[in-house]
Amino acid sequence: MISATLISWYLHYLLTLNLLLQYYEAGAKAMQNRIKNDDNINKAWAFANALKANGMNGVEITAMLNEHGYKTSRGCQYYHQTTMRLLK
């Protein structure tokens, strides 16, 4: 027979997982809204896609973004992985 303590712990565990999922979804939605409204990211995205259309690879695009002064949403320079996320 399952004890009441075990059932109580399991219900608490499920509630905690549900709350964590809600917080994660809310955070992801806030991040998407912030990115959509960030003019610098939108300009960098357009610039990077134009370079990609002209045949440049990710490393070259990253160098061009940094040379032209584009910054990430946190005000940092672009790295290869950041550029790849921008181009998705």
Coordinates of N, CA and C in Angstrom, one line a residue:
M1 N 0.8 -1.2 0.0 CA 0.0 0.0 0.0 C 0.9 1.3 0.0
I2 N 0.5 2.3 -0.7 CA 1.3 3.5 -0.9 C 0.9 4.4 0.3
S3 N 1.9 5.0 1.0 CA 1.7 5.8 2.1 C 1.2 7.2 1.7
A4 N 0.5 7.8 2.6 CA 0.0 9.2 2.4 C 1.1 10.2 2.2
T5 N 2.2 9.9 2.9 CA 3.4 10.8 2.7 C 4.0 10.7 1.3
L6 N 4.0 9.5 0.8 CA 4.5 9.3 -0.6 C 3.6 10.0 -1.6
I7 N 2.3 9.9 -1.4 CA 1.3 10.5 -2.3 C 1.5 12.0 -2.2
S8 N 1.6 12.5 -1.0 CA 1.7 14.0 -0.8 C 3.0 14.5 -1.5
W9 N 4.1 13.8 -1.3 CA 5.3 14.2 -1.9 C 5.2 14.2 -3.5
Y10 N 4.6 13.1 -4.0 CA 4.4 13.0 -5.5 C 3.6 14.2 -6.0
L11 N 2.5 14.5 -5.3 CA 1.6 15.6 -5.8 C 2.4 16.9 -5.7
H12 N 3.2 17.1 -4.7 CA 4.0 18.3 -4.6 C 5.0 18.4 -5.7
Y13 N 5.6 17.2 -6.0 CA 6.6 17.1 -7.2 C 5.9 17.5 -8.5
L14 N 4.7 17.0 -8.7 CA 4.0 17.3 -10.0 C 3.6 18.8 -10.0
L15 N 3.2 19.4 -8.9 CA 2.9 20.8 -8.9 C 4.1 21.6 -9.2
T16 N 5.2 21.3 -8.6 CA 6.5 22.0 -8.8 C 6.9 21.9 -10.3
L17 N 6.8 20.7 -10.9 CA 7.1 20.6 -12.3 C 6.2 21.5 -13.2
N18 N 4.9 21.5 -12.8 CA 4.0 22.3 -13.6 C 4.3 23.8 -13.5
L19 N 4.7 24.3 -12.3 CA 5.0 25.7 -12.1 C 6.3 26.0 -12.9
L20 N 7.3 25.1 -12.8 CA 8.5 25.3 -13.6 C 8.3 25.4 -15.1
L21 N 7.4 24.6 -15.6 CA 7.0 24.6 -17.0 C 6.4 26.0 -17.3
Q22 N 5.5 26.4 -16.5 CA 4.8 27.7 -16.7 C 5.8 28.9 -16.7
Y23 N 6.7 28.9 -15.7 CA 7.8 29.9 -15.7 C 8.7 29.9 -16.9
Y24 N 9.0 28.7 -17.4 CA 9.9 28.5 -18.6 C 9.1 29.1 -19.8
E25 N 7.9 28.7 -19.9 CA 7.1 29.2 -21.1 C 6.9 30.7 -21.1
A26 N 6.7 31.3 -19.9 CA 6.5 32.7 -19.8 C 7.9 33.4 -20.1
G27 N 9.0 32.8 -19.6 CA 10.3 33.4 -19.9 C 10.6 33.4 -21.4
A28 N 10.3 32.2 -22.0 CA 10.5 32.1 -23.5 C 9.7 33.1 -24.3
K29 N 8.5 33.3 -23.9 CA 7.6 34.2 -24.6 C 8.1 35.7 -24.4
A30 N 8.6 36.0 -23.2 CA 9.1 37.3 -22.9 C 10.4 37.6 -23.8
M31 N 11.2 36.6 -23.9 CA 12.4 36.7 -24.7 C 12.1 36.9 -26.2
Q32 N 11.1 36.2 -26.7 CA 10.7 36.3 -28.1 C 10.2 37.7 -28.3
N33 N 9.4 38.2 -27.4 CA 8.8 39.6 -27.5 C 9.9 40.6 -27.5
R34 N 10.9 40.4 -26.6 CA 12.0 41.4 -26.5 C 12.8 41.4 -27.8
I35 N 13.1 40.2 -28.3 CA 13.8 40.1 -29.6 C 13.1 40.8 -30.7
K36 N 11.8 40.5 -30.8 CA 11.0 41.1 -31.9 C 11.0 42.6 -31.9
N37 N 11.1 43.2 -30.7 CA 11.0 44.6 -30.5 C 12.4 45.3 -30.5
D38 N 13.4 44.6 -30.6 CA 14.8 45.1 -30.5 C 15.3 45.5 -31.9
D39 N 15.3 46.8 -32.2 CA 15.7 47.3 -33.5 C 17.1 46.9 -33.9
N40 N 18.0 46.8 -33.0 CA 19.4 46.5 -33.3 C 19.4 45.0 -33.8
I41 N 18.7 44.1 -33.2 CA 18.7 42.7 -33.6 C 18.0 42.6 -35.0
N42 N 17.0 43.4 -35.2 CA 16.3 43.3 -36.5 C 17.2 43.8 -37.6
K43 N 17.9 44.9 -37.3 CA 18.9 45.4 -38.3 C 20.0 44.4 -38.6
A44 N 20.5 43.8 -37.5 CA 21.6 42.8 -37.6 C 21.1 41.6 -38.4
W45 N 19.9 41.2 -38.2 CA 19.3 40.0 -38.9 C 19.2 40.3 -40.4
A46 N 18.7 41.5 -40.7 CA 18.6 41.9 -42.1 C 19.9 41.9 -42.8
F47 N 20.9 42.5 -42.1 CA 22.3 42.6 -42.6 C 22.9 41.3 -42.8
A48 N 22.7 40.4 -41.8 CA 23.3 39.1 -41.9 C 22.7 38.2 -43.0
N49 N 21.4 38.4 -43.2 CA 20.7 37.6 -44.2 C 21.1 38.1 -45.6
A50 N 21.3 39.4 -45.7 CA 21.8 39.9 -47.0 C 23.2 39.4 -47.3
L51 N 24.0 39.3 -46.3 CA 25.4 38.8 -46.5 C 25.3 37.3 -46.9
K52 N 24.4 36.6 -46.2 CA 24.3 35.2 -46.5 C 23.8 34.9 -47.9
A53 N 22.9 35.8 -48.4 CA 22.4 35.7 -49.7 C 23.5 36.0 -50.8
N54 N 24.5 36.7 -50.4 CA 25.6 37.0 -51.3 C 26.7 36.0 -51.2
G55 N 26.4 34.9 -50.4 CA 27.3 33.8 -50.4 C 28.4 33.7 -49.3
M56 N 28.2 34.6 -48.3 CA 29.2 34.6 -47.2 C 28.8 33.5 -46.2
N57 N 29.9 33.0 -45.6 CA 29.6 31.9 -44.6 C 29.5 32.5 -43.2
G58 N 29.2 31.7 -42.2 CA 29.0 32.2 -40.9 C 30.1 33.0 -40.2
V59 N 31.3 32.5 -40.4 CA 32.5 33.2 -39.9 C 32.7 34.6 -40.5
E60 N 32.5 34.6 -41.8 CA 32.6 35.9 -42.5 C 31.5 36.9 -42.0
I61 N 30.3 36.4 -41.9 CA 29.2 37.2 -41.5 C 29.4 37.7 -40.1
T62 N 29.9 36.9 -39.2 CA 30.2 37.3 -37.8 C 31.2 38.4 -37.8
A63 N 32.3 38.3 -38.6 CA 33.3 39.3 -38.7 C 32.7 40.7 -39.2
M64 N 31.8 40.6 -40.2 CA 31.2 41.8 -40.7 C 30.2 42.4 -39.7
L65 N 29.5 41.6 -39.0 CA 28.6 42.2 -38.0 C 29.4 43.0 -36.9
N66 N 30.5 42.4 -36.5 CA 31.3 43.1 -35.5 C 32.0 44.3 -36.1
E67 N 32.5 44.2 -37.3 CA 33.2 45.4 -38.0 C 32.2 46.5 -38.1
H68 N 30.9 46.2 -38.4 CA 29.9 47.3 -38.6 C 29.3 47.7 -37.3
G69 N 29.7 47.2 -36.2 CA 29.3 47.7 -34.9 C 28.0 47.1 -34.4
Y70 N 27.5 46.1 -34.9 CA 26.3 45.4 -34.5 C 26.5 44.8 -33.1
K71 N 25.6 44.8 -32.2 CA 25.7 44.2 -30.9 C 24.5 43.3 -30.7
T72 N 24.7 42.3 -29.8 CA 23.6 41.4 -29.4 C 22.6 42.1 -28.5
S73 N 21.6 41.5 -28.1 CA 20.6 42.1 -27.3 C 21.2 42.5 -25.9
R74 N 22.3 41.9 -25.5 CA 22.9 42.2 -24.3 C 24.1 43.1 -24.4
G75 N 24.2 43.7 -25.6 CA 25.3 44.7 -25.9 C 26.7 44.1 -26.1
C76 N 26.7 42.8 -26.4 CA 28.0 42.1 -26.7 C 28.3 42.0 -28.1
Q77 N 29.5 41.6 -28.5 CA 29.9 41.4 -29.9 C 29.3 40.0 -30.3
Y78 N 29.2 39.8 -31.6 CA 28.7 38.6 -32.1 C 29.9 37.5 -32.2
Y79 N 29.5 36.3 -31.8 CA 30.4 35.2 -32.0 C 29.7 34.3 -33.0
H80 N 30.4 33.3 -33.5 CA 29.9 32.4 -34.6 C 28.6 31.8 -34.2
Q81 N 28.5 31.3 -33.0 CA 27.3 30.6 -32.5 C 26.1 31.6 -32.4
T82 N 26.4 32.8 -32.0 CA 25.4 33.8 -31.9 C 24.9 34.2 -33.3
T83 N 25.8 34.3 -34.2 CA 25.4 34.6 -35.6 C 24.5 33.5 -36.2
M84 N 24.9 32.2 -35.9 CA 24.1 31.1 -36.4 C 22.7 31.1 -35.8
R85 N 22.5 31.5 -34.6 CA 21.2 31.6 -34.0 C 20.4 32.7 -34.6
L86 N 21.1 33.8 -34.9 CA 20.5 35.0 -35.6 C 19.9 34.6 -37.0
L87 N 20.7 33.7 -37.7 CA 20.3 33.4 -39.0 C 19.2 32.3 -39.1
K88 N 18.9 31.7 -38.0 CA 17.8 30.6 -38.0 C 16.5 31.2 -38.3

